[in-house]
Coordinates of N, CA and C and ligand atoms in Angstrom, one line a residue:
M1 N 0.6 -1.2 -0.4 CA 0.0 0.1 -0.2 C 0.3 1.6 0.5
A2 N 1.8 1.1 0.3 CA 3.2 2.4 1.4 C 3.3 2.8 -0.6
S3 N 3.6 1.2 -1.3 CA 4.5 1.6 -2.2 C 3.8 2.4 -3.7
L4 N 2.2 1.5 -3.5 CA 1.2 2.5 -3.6 C 1.0 3.5 -4.1
T5 N 0.9 4.3 -2.7 CA 0.9 5.5 -2.3 C 1.4 6.6 -3.3
T6 N 3.3 6.0 -3.0 CA 4.8 6.8 -3.4 C 3.9 6.8 -5.3
S7 N 4.0 5.8 -5.8 CA 3.8 5.5 -7.2 C 2.9 7.3 -7.4
F8 N 1.7 6.4 -6.9 CA 0.4 7.6 -7.3 C 0.6 8.9 -6.8
N9 N 1.5 9.4 -5.9 CA 1.6 10.3 -5.8 C 3.1 11.2 -6.6
T10 N 3.8 10.6 -6.9 CA 4.9 10.5 -8.1 C 3.5 10.9 -9.2
M11 N 2.5 10.1 -10.1 CA 2.5 10.5 -11.3 C 1.9 11.9 -11.3
S12 N 0.9 12.2 -9.8 CA 0.3 13.1 -10.2 C 1.3 14.5 -9.7
H13 N 2.5 14.3 -9.2 CA 3.6 15.5 -9.1 C 3.4 15.9 -10.7
N14 N 4.7 14.6 -11.5 CA 4.6 14.7 -13.2 C 3.4 15.2 -13.4
L15 N 2.5 14.6 -13.5 CA 0.7 15.1 -14.0 C 0.8 16.9 -14.0
Y16 N 1.5 17.3 -12.3 CA 1.1 18.7 -12.2 C 1.4 19.8 -12.7
E17 N 2.8 18.6 -13.3 CA 4.4 19.6 -13.5 C 3.9 20.4 -14.7
A18 N 3.4 18.4 -16.3 CA 2.9 18.3 -17.6 C 1.7 19.9 -17.7
F19 N 1.2 19.7 -16.9 CA -0.3 21.5 -16.5 C 0.4 22.4 -16.7
E20 N 1.3 22.4 -15.4 CA 1.9 23.5 -15.4 C 2.9 24.2 -16.5
Q21 N 2.9 23.1 -17.1 CA 4.2 23.8 -17.9 C 3.3 23.6 -19.6
Q22 N 2.3 23.7 -19.8 CA 1.4 23.6 -20.6 C 1.0 25.6 -20.3
R23 N 0.8 25.8 -18.7 CA 0.3 26.8 -18.7 C 1.2 27.3 -18.7
R24 N 2.5 27.5 -18.7 CA 3.0 28.8 -18.5 C 3.5 28.5 -19.8
F25 N 3.7 27.7 -21.2 CA 3.8 27.9 -22.9 C 2.9 28.4 -23.3
S26 N 1.2 27.8 -23.4 CA 0.5 29.4 -23.5 C 0.6 30.8 -23.5
Q27 N 0.7 30.8 -22.1 CA 0.4 32.0 -21.1 C 2.1 33.1 -22.3
S28 N 2.7 32.4 -22.4 CA 3.8 32.7 -23.0 C 3.8 33.0 -24.1
A29 N 3.4 32.3 -25.1 CA 3.3 32.6 -26.4 C 1.5 33.3 -26.8
A30 N 0.7 33.4 -25.6 CA -0.3 33.9 -25.7 C 0.2 35.7 -26.3
H31 N 1.0 35.7 -24.4 CA 1.8 37.0 -24.5 C 2.7 37.8 -25.9
E32 N 3.3 36.6 -26.2 CA 4.0 36.9 -27.5 C 3.6 37.6 -28.8
L33 N 2.3 36.8 -28.9 CA 1.7 37.0 -30.3 C 0.7 38.3 -29.6
R34 N 0.3 38.7 -28.2 CA -0.5 40.0 -28.4 C -0.2 41.8 -28.5
T35 N 1.6 41.5 -28.6 CA 2.4 42.1 -28.8 C 2.3 42.9 -29.6
P36 N 2.6 41.8 -31.0 CA 3.0 43.1 -32.1 C 1.2 43.4 -33.2
L37 N 0.1 42.7 -32.1 CA -0.6 42.9 -32.4 C -1.5 44.1 -31.9
A38 N -1.2 44.6 -30.8 CA -0.9 45.8 -29.7 C -0.9 46.7 -30.2
V39 N 0.4 47.0 -30.9 CA 1.1 47.6 -31.5 C -0.2 48.1 -33.3
L40 N -0.3 47.3 -34.1 CA -0.7 46.5 -35.6 C -2.2 48.0 -35.1
K41 N -2.8 47.3 -33.6 CA -4.0 48.1 -33.5 C -3.5 49.9 -33.2
T42 N -2.7 49.6 -32.6 CA -2.7 50.8 -32.0 C -1.9 52.2 -33.3
K43 N -1.2 51.7 -34.3 CA -1.3 52.2 -35.4 C -1.9 52.5 -36.2
V44 N -2.9 51.3 -37.2 CA -4.0 51.5 -37.4 C -5.3 52.8 -37.0
E45 N -5.0 52.5 -35.4 CA -6.3 53.3 -34.7 C -5.5 55.3 -35.3
L46 N -4.3 54.9 -35.1 CA -3.4 56.6 -34.8 C -3.9 57.2 -36.1
F47 N -3.3 55.9 -37.5 CA -3.1 56.3 -38.6 C -5.1 56.6 -39.9
R48 N -6.2 56.5 -38.4 CA -7.3 55.9 -39.4 C -7.5 57.7 -38.7
K49 N -7.4 58.0 -37.2 CA -7.7 59.3 -36.4 C -7.1 60.8 -37.3
K50 N -6.1 60.3 -37.8 CA -5.0 61.7 -38.8 C -5.9 62.0 -40.2
G51 N -6.7 61.5 -40.1 CA -7.3 62.0 -41.2 C -6.6 62.1 -42.7
C52 N -5.7 63.1 -42.8 CA -5.1 63.0 -44.6 C -3.2 62.2 -43.5
F53 N -2.8 61.9 -44.9 CA -1.6 61.5 -44.4 C -0.6 61.6 -45.7
G54 N 0.5 61.9 -45.5 CA 1.5 62.4 -46.4 C 1.7 61.1 -47.0
P55 N 3.2 60.8 -47.6 CA 3.6 59.9 -48.4 C 4.4 59.4 -46.9
A56 N 5.2 60.3 -46.8 CA 6.0 59.9 -45.3 C 5.8 59.1 -44.4
D57 N 4.4 59.5 -44.2 CA 3.7 58.5 -43.1 C 2.5 57.6 -43.8
T58 N 2.7 57.9 -45.0 CA 2.1 55.9 -45.3 C 3.4 55.1 -45.5
L59 N 4.2 55.8 -45.4 CA 5.6 54.3 -45.9 C 6.1 54.5 -44.7
E60 N 6.1 54.6 -43.7 CA 6.0 54.4 -41.8 C 4.8 53.9 -41.6
F61 N 3.6 53.6 -41.8 CA 2.6 52.8 -41.4 C 3.4 51.4 -42.2
L62 N 3.6 51.8 -43.7 CA 3.5 50.3 -44.2 C 5.3 49.6 -43.6
D63 N 5.8 51.0 -43.0 CA 7.5 49.9 -42.4 C 7.1 49.0 -41.3
V64 N 5.5 49.3 -40.1 CA 5.9 49.2 -38.9 C 4.9 48.3 -39.4
T65 N 3.5 48.1 -39.7 CA 2.1 46.9 -40.4 C 3.5 46.0 -41.0
E66 N 4.5 46.2 -41.9 CA 5.1 44.9 -42.5 C 6.3 44.5 -41.6
R67 N 6.4 45.2 -40.5 CA 7.9 44.1 -39.1 C 6.9 43.5 -39.0
Q68 N 6.2 43.9 -38.0 CA 4.7 43.3 -37.1 C 4.4 42.6 -38.0
I69 N 4.1 42.5 -39.2 CA 3.2 41.8 -39.7 C 4.8 39.4 -39.5
D70 N 5.7 40.4 -39.8 CA 7.1 39.3 -40.1 C 6.7 39.0 -38.6
R71 N 7.1 39.8 -37.6 CA 7.2 39.1 -36.7 C 6.5 38.0 -36.3
L72 N 5.1 38.0 -36.5 CA 4.4 37.1 -36.1 C 4.2 36.5 -37.4
S73 N 4.4 35.9 -38.0 CA 4.7 34.8 -39.1 C 5.7 34.2 -38.7
A74 N 6.7 34.5 -38.2 CA 7.6 34.3 -37.7 C 7.7 32.7 -36.4
L75 N 7.0 33.8 -35.9 CA 6.3 33.4 -34.6 C 5.4 31.8 -34.9
V76 N 4.7 32.0 -35.2 CA 3.9 31.1 -35.7 C 3.9 30.0 -36.7
A77 N 5.2 30.3 -36.9 CA 5.8 29.0 -38.2 C 6.9 28.3 -37.0
D78 N 7.6 29.0 -36.2 CA 8.3 28.1 -35.4 C 7.2 27.6 -34.3
L79 N 6.4 28.2 -34.3 CA 4.8 27.6 -32.9 C 4.8 26.1 -33.3
L80 N 4.7 26.6 -34.8 CA 4.0 24.9 -35.4 C 4.9 24.3 -35.4
E81 N 6.0 24.8 -36.1 CA 7.2 23.3 -36.6 C 7.5 23.0 -34.6
L82 N 7.2 23.2 -33.4 CA 8.0 22.6 -32.5 C 7.1 21.9 -31.8
T83 N 5.4 21.7 -32.9 CA 4.4 20.8 -32.0 C 4.6 19.8 -33.4
N84 N 4.9 19.9 -35.0 CA 4.9 18.7 -35.2 C 5.6 18.4 -35.6
M85 N 6.8 18.8 -34.7 CA 7.6 18.0 -35.3 C 7.9 16.0 -35.2
D86 N 6.7 16.2 -34.4 CA 7.4 14.6 -34.1 C 6.8 13.4 -34.7
A87 N 5.8 14.5 -36.2 CA 4.9 13.6 -37.4 C 6.3 14.0 -38.1
V88 N 7.3 14.2 -38.5 CA 8.4 14.6 -39.3 C 9.3 13.5 -39.5
P89 N 9.5 12.9 -40.3 CA 10.3 11.1 -40.9 C 11.3 11.7 -40.1
C90 N 11.9 10.9 -39.3 CA 13.6 10.1 -39.2 C 14.7 9.5 -39.7
N91 N 14.1 9.5 -41.0 CA 15.0 8.6 -41.7 C 15.8 8.6 -42.1
E92 N 16.4 9.4 -42.6 CA 17.8 9.7 -43.9 C 18.9 9.3 -43.0
S93 N 19.8 9.5 -44.3 CA 21.1 9.4 -44.3 C 21.5 11.3 -44.5
V94 N 22.2 11.5 -43.2 CA 22.3 12.7 -43.9 C 24.4 12.7 -43.5
S95 N 24.6 13.8 -44.2 CA 26.2 13.8 -44.4 C 26.3 15.5 -44.0
L96 N 26.8 15.5 -42.5 CA 26.9 16.6 -42.2 C 27.8 17.3 -42.2
S97 N 28.8 17.6 -43.4 CA 30.1 17.9 -43.6 C 29.2 19.3 -44.7
P98 N 28.9 18.4 -46.0 CA 27.7 19.8 -46.6 C 26.7 20.3 -45.9
L99 N 26.0 19.7 -45.2 CA 24.9 20.9 -44.5 C 25.5 21.3 -43.7
L100 N 26.8 21.2 -42.7 CA 27.0 22.5 -41.5 C 27.8 23.4 -43.4
Q101 N 29.1 23.3 -43.9 CA 28.7 24.3 -45.5 C 27.6 25.3 -45.4
G102 N 26.6 24.1 -45.6 CA 25.1 25.0 -46.4 C 24.9 25.9 -45.4
V103 N 24.8 25.3 -44.5 CA 23.5 26.8 -42.9 C 24.8 27.6 -43.6
A104 N 25.9 27.7 -43.0 CA 27.2 28.6 -43.2 C 26.9 29.8 -44.4
E105 N 27.1 28.7 -45.6 CA 26.2 29.7 -46.9 C 25.6 30.7 -46.9
E106 N 24.0 30.2 -46.0 CA 23.3 30.6 -45.8 C 23.6 31.5 -45.3
L107 N 23.8 31.6 -44.1 CA 24.1 33.0 -42.8 C 25.0 33.7 -43.5
F108 N 25.8 33.7 -44.9 CA 27.3 34.6 -44.7 C 26.3 36.0 -44.8
P109 N 26.0 36.4 -45.8 CA 25.2 38.1 -45.6 C 24.8 38.4 -44.5
L110 N 24.4 37.6 -43.5 CA 23.5 38.3 -41.9 C 25.3 38.1 -41.7
A111 N 26.6 37.1 -42.0 CA 27.3 37.8 -41.0 C 28.4 38.7 -41.2
V112 N 28.4 38.9 -43.5 CA 29.2 39.9 -43.4 C 28.4 41.0 -42.9
Q113 N 27.1 41.4 -43.0 CA 26.3 42.6 -41.9 C 26.3 42.3 -40.5
K114 N 26.8 41.6 -39.7 CA 27.0 41.6 -38.4 C 29.1 42.0 -38.0
E115 N 29.8 41.9 -39.5 CA 31.4 41.7 -39.3 C 31.8 40.7 -38.5
V116 N 30.8 39.3 -38.8 CA 32.2 38.1 -38.0 C 32.2 37.3 -38.6
H117 N 33.2 36.6 -38.9 CA 33.4 35.9 -40.1 C 33.5 34.6 -39.2
I118 N 33.1 33.1 -40.0 CA 32.4 32.4 -39.7 C 33.2 31.1 -40.4
S119 N 34.7 30.4 -39.9 CA 35.1 28.7 -39.8 C 34.5 27.7 -40.0
V120 N 33.8 26.9 -40.7 CA 34.2 25.9 -40.7 C 34.9 24.9 -41.2
D121 N 34.7 23.2 -40.2 CA 35.6 22.3 -39.9 C 35.4 21.9 -40.1
V122 N 34.6 20.4 -40.5 CA 34.0 19.1 -40.1 C 34.9 18.5 -41.3
P123 N 34.7 17.2 -40.4 CA 35.1 16.0 -41.1 C 34.3 15.4 -42.4
C124 N 34.4 13.8 -43.0 CA 32.7 13.5 -43.4 C 32.3 12.3 -42.6
C125 N 31.1 12.6 -41.9 CA 30.7 11.7 -41.0 C 29.1 11.9 -41.2
T126 N 28.1 10.5 -40.8 CA 26.5 10.8 -41.4 C 25.9 10.1 -40.4
V127 N 24.8 11.5 -40.5 CA 23.3 10.8 -38.5 C 21.9 10.5 -39.5
I128 N 22.3 9.3 -38.7 CA 21.0 9.4 -40.1 C 19.5 10.2 -39.0
G129 N 18.6 11.0 -39.6 CA 17.4 11.4 -39.7 C 17.1 11.8 -40.4
S130 N 16.2 13.1 -40.1 CA 16.2 14.0 -40.8 C 16.7 15.5 -41.4
R131 N 17.3 15.4 -41.9 CA 17.4 16.9 -43.1 C 17.0 17.8 -42.4
A132 N 16.0 18.1 -42.9 CA 15.2 19.7 -43.0 C 15.9 20.0 -41.2
L133 N 15.2 19.0 -40.7 CA 15.1 19.7 -39.2 C 16.3 20.0 -38.9
L134 N 17.5 18.8 -38.8 CA 18.6 18.7 -38.3 C 19.4 20.5 -39.0
E135 N 19.2 21.0 -40.5 CA 19.2 22.2 -40.6 C 18.6 23.2 -40.0
R136 N 17.4 23.2 -39.8 CA 17.0 23.5 -38.7 C 17.0 23.6 -37.2
A137 N 17.2 22.6 -36.9 CA 18.8 23.9 -35.4 C 20.4 23.9 -35.9
F138 N 20.7 23.6 -37.2 CA 22.1 24.5 -37.5 C 22.3 25.7 -37.2
F139 N 21.2 25.7 -38.5 CA 20.5 27.3 -38.4 C 20.5 28.2 -37.2
N140 N 19.8 27.5 -36.3 CA 19.4 28.5 -34.9 C 21.0 28.7 -34.2
L141 N 21.8 27.6 -34.5 CA 23.2 27.4 -33.9 C 24.0 28.8 -33.7
L142 N 24.1 28.7 -35.5 CA 24.4 29.4 -35.8 C 24.4 31.2 -36.0
E143 N 23.1 31.1 -36.3 CA 22.1 32.5 -36.8 C 22.5 32.5 -34.8
N144 N 22.7 32.9 -33.3 CA 23.3 32.8 -32.3 C 23.8 33.0 -32.4
A145 N 24.8 32.4 -33.3 CA 26.8 33.2 -32.6 C 26.7 33.9 -33.1
I146 N 26.1 34.8 -34.8 CA 26.4 35.3 -34.6 C 25.8 36.8 -34.7
K147 N 24.8 36.6 -33.8 CA 23.8 37.5 -33.3 C 24.4 38.1 -32.5
Y148 N 24.7 36.9 -31.2 CA 25.2 37.5 -30.3 C 26.5 37.9 -29.8
N149 N 27.1 38.1 -31.3 CA 28.9 37.9 -31.5 C 28.9 39.3 -30.5
R150 N 30.2 39.8 -31.5 CA 30.8 41.6 -30.8 C 31.3 41.8 -32.2
P151 N 31.2 42.7 -32.8 CA 31.3 42.6 -34.3 C 33.2 42.6 -34.5
Q152 N 33.9 42.0 -35.2 CA 35.1 41.3 -36.4 C 34.9 40.2 -35.2
G153 N 34.3 40.0 -34.7 CA 34.4 38.0 -33.9 C 34.3 37.1 -34.9
G154 N 34.4 36.0 -33.8 CA 34.4 35.0 -34.8 C 33.7 34.3 -34.2
V155 N 33.2 32.9 -35.6 CA 32.4 31.6 -34.8 C 33.1 30.8 -35.4
E156 N 33.1 29.4 -35.2 CA 33.8 28.7 -35.1 C 33.3 27.0 -35.1
I157 N 33.0 25.8 -36.3 CA 32.2 25.5 -36.8 C 32.9 24.0 -36.7
R158 N 33.2 23.0 -36.0 CA 34.2 22.1 -35.9 C 33.1 20.9 -35.8
A159 N 33.7 19.4 -36.2 CA 32.9 18.6 -35.4 C 34.3 17.5 -34.9
V160 N 33.9 16.6 -33.8 CA 35.1 15.5 -34.1 C 34.5 14.0 -34.2
C161 N 34.6 13.2 -34.5 CA 34.0 12.0 -34.6 C 34.4 11.0 -33.8
R162 N 33.5 10.7 -32.9 CA 34.2 9.2 -31.7 C 34.1 7.7 -31.8
K163 N 33.4 6.9 -30.9 CA 33.6 5.6 -31.3 C 32.0 5.6 -31.9
S164 N 31.2 6.3 -31.1 CA 30.1 6.5 -32.6 C 28.9 7.4 -32.1
Q165 N 29.8 8.3 -31.7 CA 28.7 9.8 -31.8 C 29.2 10.9 -32.9
V166 N 28.5 11.3 -33.2 CA 29.9 12.8 -33.4 C 29.6 14.4 -32.3
D167 N 30.5 14.7 -31.8 CA 30.4 16.5 -31.2 C 30.5 17.4 -32.3
V168 N 29.8 18.0 -32.6 CA 29.3 19.4 -33.6 C 29.9 20.0 -32.2
S169 N 30.7 21.5 -32.6 CA 30.9 22.6 -32.1 C 30.2 23.7 -32.4
I170 N 29.7 25.1 -32.1 CA 29.6 25.8 -32.6 C 30.2 27.2 -31.4
S171 N 31.3 27.3 -31.7 CA 31.9 28.9 -30.5 C 31.6 29.9 -31.2
D172 N 31.3 31.1 -30.1 CA 31.7 32.6 -30.2 C 32.6 33.5 -29.9
Q173 N 32.3 34.4 -30.3 CA 33.1 35.7 -29.2 C 32.3 36.4 -28.5
G174 N 31.2 35.8 -28.5 CA 30.3 37.0 -28.2 C 30.6 37.2 -26.4
S175 N 28.9 37.5 -25.7 CA 29.0 38.4 -24.7 C 28.9 37.1 -24.1
G176 N 28.3 35.2 -24.4 CA 28.9 34.3 -23.9 C 27.3 34.1 -22.9
I177 N 27.6 33.0 -21.9 CA 26.1 33.2 -21.7 C 25.7 32.4 -20.0
P178 N 25.5 33.5 -18.6 CA 25.9 33.0 -17.2 C 25.4 31.8 -17.0
H179 N 26.6 31.2 -16.6 CA 26.9 29.7 -15.8 C 24.7 29.4 -15.4
D180 N 24.0 30.6 -14.6 CA 22.8 29.9 -14.2 C 22.2 30.2 -14.3
L181 N 22.3 30.5 -15.7 CA 21.4 30.4 -16.8 C 21.3 29.2 -18.2
R182 N 22.0 28.6 -18.2 CA 22.4 27.7 -18.9 C 21.7 25.8 -18.9
E183 N 20.4 25.9 -18.5 CA 19.3 25.8 -18.5 C 18.2 25.9 -18.9
E184 N 18.4 27.3 -18.1 CA 16.6 27.6 -19.0 C 16.6 28.5 -20.2
I185 N 18.1 28.6 -20.9 CA 17.6 29.0 -22.5 C 17.7 28.5 -23.3
F186 N 17.2 27.1 -23.0 CA 16.5 25.8 -24.1 C 14.8 25.8 -23.6
E187 N 14.9 26.6 -22.2 CA 13.2 26.8 -21.5 C 12.5 27.7 -23.2
P188 N 11.4 27.2 -23.9 CA 10.7 28.2 -24.4 C 10.5 29.5 -23.8
F189 N 11.0 30.1 -25.4 CA 9.8 31.8 -24.3 C 11.1 32.5 -22.7
F190 N 12.2 31.6 -23.8 CA 13.2 32.2 -22.3 C 14.6 33.5 -22.9
R191 N 14.7 34.8 -22.5 CA 15.7 35.5 -23.2 C 17.0 35.5 -22.0
V192 N 17.3 35.7 -22.3 CA 18.6 36.1 -21.3 C 18.8 37.4 -21.3
D193 N 18.1 38.4 -22.6 CA 18.1 39.8 -22.2 C 17.0 40.4 -23.0
K194 N 16.1 40.9 -22.9 CA 15.1 40.7 -23.1 C 14.3 41.6 -24.1
S195 N 14.7 42.8 -23.8 CA 15.3 43.7 -24.9 C 15.6 43.6 -26.9
R196 N 16.9 43.0 -26.4 CA 18.2 42.7 -27.0 C 18.0 41.5 -28.3
S197 N 17.5 41.1 -27.2 CA 16.7 39.8 -28.2 C 16.0 40.4 -29.2
R198 N 14.3 41.1 -28.6 CA 13.3 41.7 -29.3 C 14.0 42.0 -30.6
Q199 N 15.3 43.4 -29.6 CA 15.2 44.5 -31.2 C 15.5 43.1 -31.2
M200 N 16.4 42.0 -32.0 CA 17.2 41.0 -33.3 C 15.7 40.8 -32.9
G201 N 14.7 40.6 -33.0 CA 13.5 39.9 -33.9 C 13.4 38.8 -33.5
G202 N 14.0 37.4 -31.9 CA 13.5 36.9 -31.7 C 12.5 36.9 -30.6
A203 N 12.1 35.5 -30.5 CA 11.0 34.9 -30.3 C 10.8 34.5 -28.4
G204 N 12.9 34.0 -29.0 CA 12.8 32.7 -27.5 C 12.7 31.1 -27.7
L205 N 12.1 31.4 -29.2 CA 11.8 29.9 -29.6 C 13.0 29.3 -29.8
G206 N 14.1 29.7 -30.5 CA 15.4 29.0 -31.1 C 16.0 27.7 -30.7
L207 N 15.7 28.8 -29.0 CA 17.3 27.2 -28.5 C 16.4 25.7 -28.4
S208 N 14.4 26.2 -27.7 CA 13.6 24.6 -27.5 C 13.8 24.0 -28.5
L209 N 13.7 25.2 -29.8 CA 13.4 24.0 -31.2 C 14.7 23.0 -31.5
V210 N 15.8 23.7 -31.1 CA 17.2 23.0 -31.2 C 17.0 21.3 -30.3
R211 N 16.8 22.1 -29.2 CA 16.7 21.3 -27.7 C 15.7 19.7 -28.5
S212 N 14.9 20.3 -29.1 CA 13.9 18.6 -29.7 C 14.2 18.4 -30.8
V213 N 14.9 19.1 -31.7 CA 15.4 18.5 -32.8 C 16.6 17.4 -32.6
V214 N 17.5 17.6 -30.9 CA 18.1 17.2 -31.2 C 17.8 15.2 -30.1
A215 N 17.2 16.4 -29.3 CA 15.9 14.6 -28.2 C 15.8 14.1 -29.0
L216 N 15.1 14.9 -30.7 CA 14.6 13.6 -31.4 C 15.3 12.6 -32.3
H217 N 16.8 13.0 -32.4 CA 17.8 12.5 -32.6 C 18.4 11.5 -32.2
H218 N 17.9 11.3 -30.6 CA 18.5 10.4 -29.8 C 20.0 10.9 -29.3
G219 N 20.4 12.8 -30.0 CA 21.4 13.0 -28.8 C 21.4 14.0 -28.2
R220 N 22.3 15.0 -27.4 CA 22.2 15.6 -26.6 C 23.2 17.1 -26.7
I221 N 22.9 18.0 -26.0 CA 23.3 19.1 -26.5 C 24.1 19.5 -25.1
R222 N 24.9 20.7 -25.1 CA 25.3 21.6 -22.8 C 26.0 22.8 -24.1
V223 N 25.9 23.7 -23.3 CA 26.6 24.7 -23.3 C 27.6 24.8 -22.4
E224 N 28.9 25.9 -22.8 CA 30.2 26.1 -22.1 C 30.7 26.8 -22.4
D225 N 31.1 27.8 -21.7 CA 32.9 28.9 -22.4 C 33.5 28.5 -23.6
A226 N 33.8 29.1 -24.2 CA 33.9 29.2 -25.7 C 35.6 29.4 -24.9
P227 N 36.7 29.0 -25.4 CA 37.4 28.6 -24.8 C 38.3 30.3 -25.4
G228 N 38.0 31.7 -26.3 CA 38.4 32.8 -26.3 C 37.3 33.9 -25.0
G229 N 36.5 33.7 -24.7 CA 35.6 34.3 -24.2 C 34.3 33.7 -25.4
G230 N 33.2 34.0 -25.2 CA 31.9 33.8 -25.5 C 31.3 32.4 -25.1
S231 N 30.4 31.8 -26.4 CA 29.5 30.4 -25.5 C 30.3 30.0 -27.2
L232 N 29.9 28.4 -26.2 CA 30.6 27.1 -26.6 C 29.5 26.2 -26.9
F233 N 28.6 25.8 -28.0 CA 27.8 24.4 -28.2 C 27.9 23.8 -28.1
V234 N 27.5 22.8 -28.2 CA 28.0 21.2 -27.7 C 26.9 20.4 -28.4
V235 N 26.6 19.5 -29.9 CA 25.7 19.0 -29.8 C 26.2 17.9 -30.5
S236 N 26.3 16.4 -29.6 CA 26.6 15.2 -29.4 C 25.2 14.6 -30.1
L237 N 25.6 13.9 -31.6 CA 24.4 12.8 -32.1 C 24.8 11.6 -32.2
P238 N 24.3 10.5 -32.8 CA 25.2 9.1 -32.8 C 25.0 9.7 -34.1
L239 N 25.7 8.4 -34.9 CA 26.4 8.1 -35.4 C 26.5 6.8 -36.6
A240 N 25.7 7.0 -38.1 CA 25.0 6.5 -38.4 C 26.9 4.9 -38.5
H241 N 25.7 3.7 -38.0 CA 26.6 2.7 -38.0 C 26.8 2.3 -39.5
T242 N 28.1 2.0 -39.4 CA 28.4 1.8 -41.6 C 28.9 0.5 -41.0
S243 N 28.4 -0.6 -42.0 CA 28.0 -2.2 -42.6 C 29.8 -2.5 -42.4
S244 N 30.4 -1.7 -42.5 CA 32.1 -2.9 -42.6 C 32.2 -2.9 -41.2
Ligands
ADP301 P1 15.9 34.3 -29.9 O1 15.5 33.8 -30.7 O2 15.5 35.5 -28.8 O3 17.9 34.5 -29.9 P2 17.0 32.1 -28.4 O4 16.0 30.4 -28.0 O5 17.6 31.0 -30.1 O6 16.0 32.4 -28.7 O7 18.3 31.7 -27.8 C1 17.6 32.6 -26.0 C2 18.5 33.3 -25.2 O8 19.4 32.2 -25.2 C3 18.8 34.0 -26.7 O9 17.5 35.0 -26.4 C4 19.5 35.1 -25.7 O10 19.7 35.9 -24.4 C5 20.9 34.3 -25.3 N1 21.6 32.8 -26.1 C6 21.8 32.4 -27.3 N2 22.9 31.9 -27.7 C7 24.1 32.9 -27.3 C8 25.0 32.7 -28.1 N3 25.4 32.6 -29.3 N4 25.7 33.4 -27.3 C9 24.9 34.4 -25.9 N5 23.5 34.1 -25.5 C10 22.9 33.5 -26.6

């Protein structure tokens, strides 16, 4: 009877935690959606009240509207991706070297804009999973390494193949992540510096998406201090078995 009571209490506690997590997620999602909607509503009201508008007013109105719509679209796309991830097939052979090169090329314009230098050194290695999801996860990590870097800073993407796993590391020379926040940054909607991240267009869903993709691929992710200052994210993934 005592062990039954303990199991029951553990189960109720876990259920409570799951409901609480869901409640926090919905609350944060609603809050994030409400802000751009409120900005749009105010702008439309002001525009209507003003009555007559010159080309400069119209242009400013359209700019604000477009920015807020982009923000809402990105948020909805991230939310959909997070909730639909389990339905994505994860059985492709994915070669990491071209995938990471491709992600770096895609983010090259952002790196140029932020004056950040990227170097990629990844040997041939293959994992089993979803190419699209892995691309998305490494894109988020590299985008953050560029976004939160300093001007003239560097980003290094390296991979080391061990017996049955590959460790992909992405290091930057930015502000780094405080030790006590290294678990929280993977929680949905969490940002270390809210106003700075929001200015850069982030809703705080990027790293929780990365964590879910890594978990779906039976991998692990951790964050450490980079040797030259900044952050070092390490993603460990099981290597595909070779038949030889
Ligand atoms: P965001 O959309 O805000 O970038 P993420 O989930 O990708 O959201 O990241 C969560 C928070 O973790 C960011 O707001 C930022 O404060 C911090 N962060 C993520 N990557 C880095 C990094 N490479 N260097 C410093 N801080 C980072």
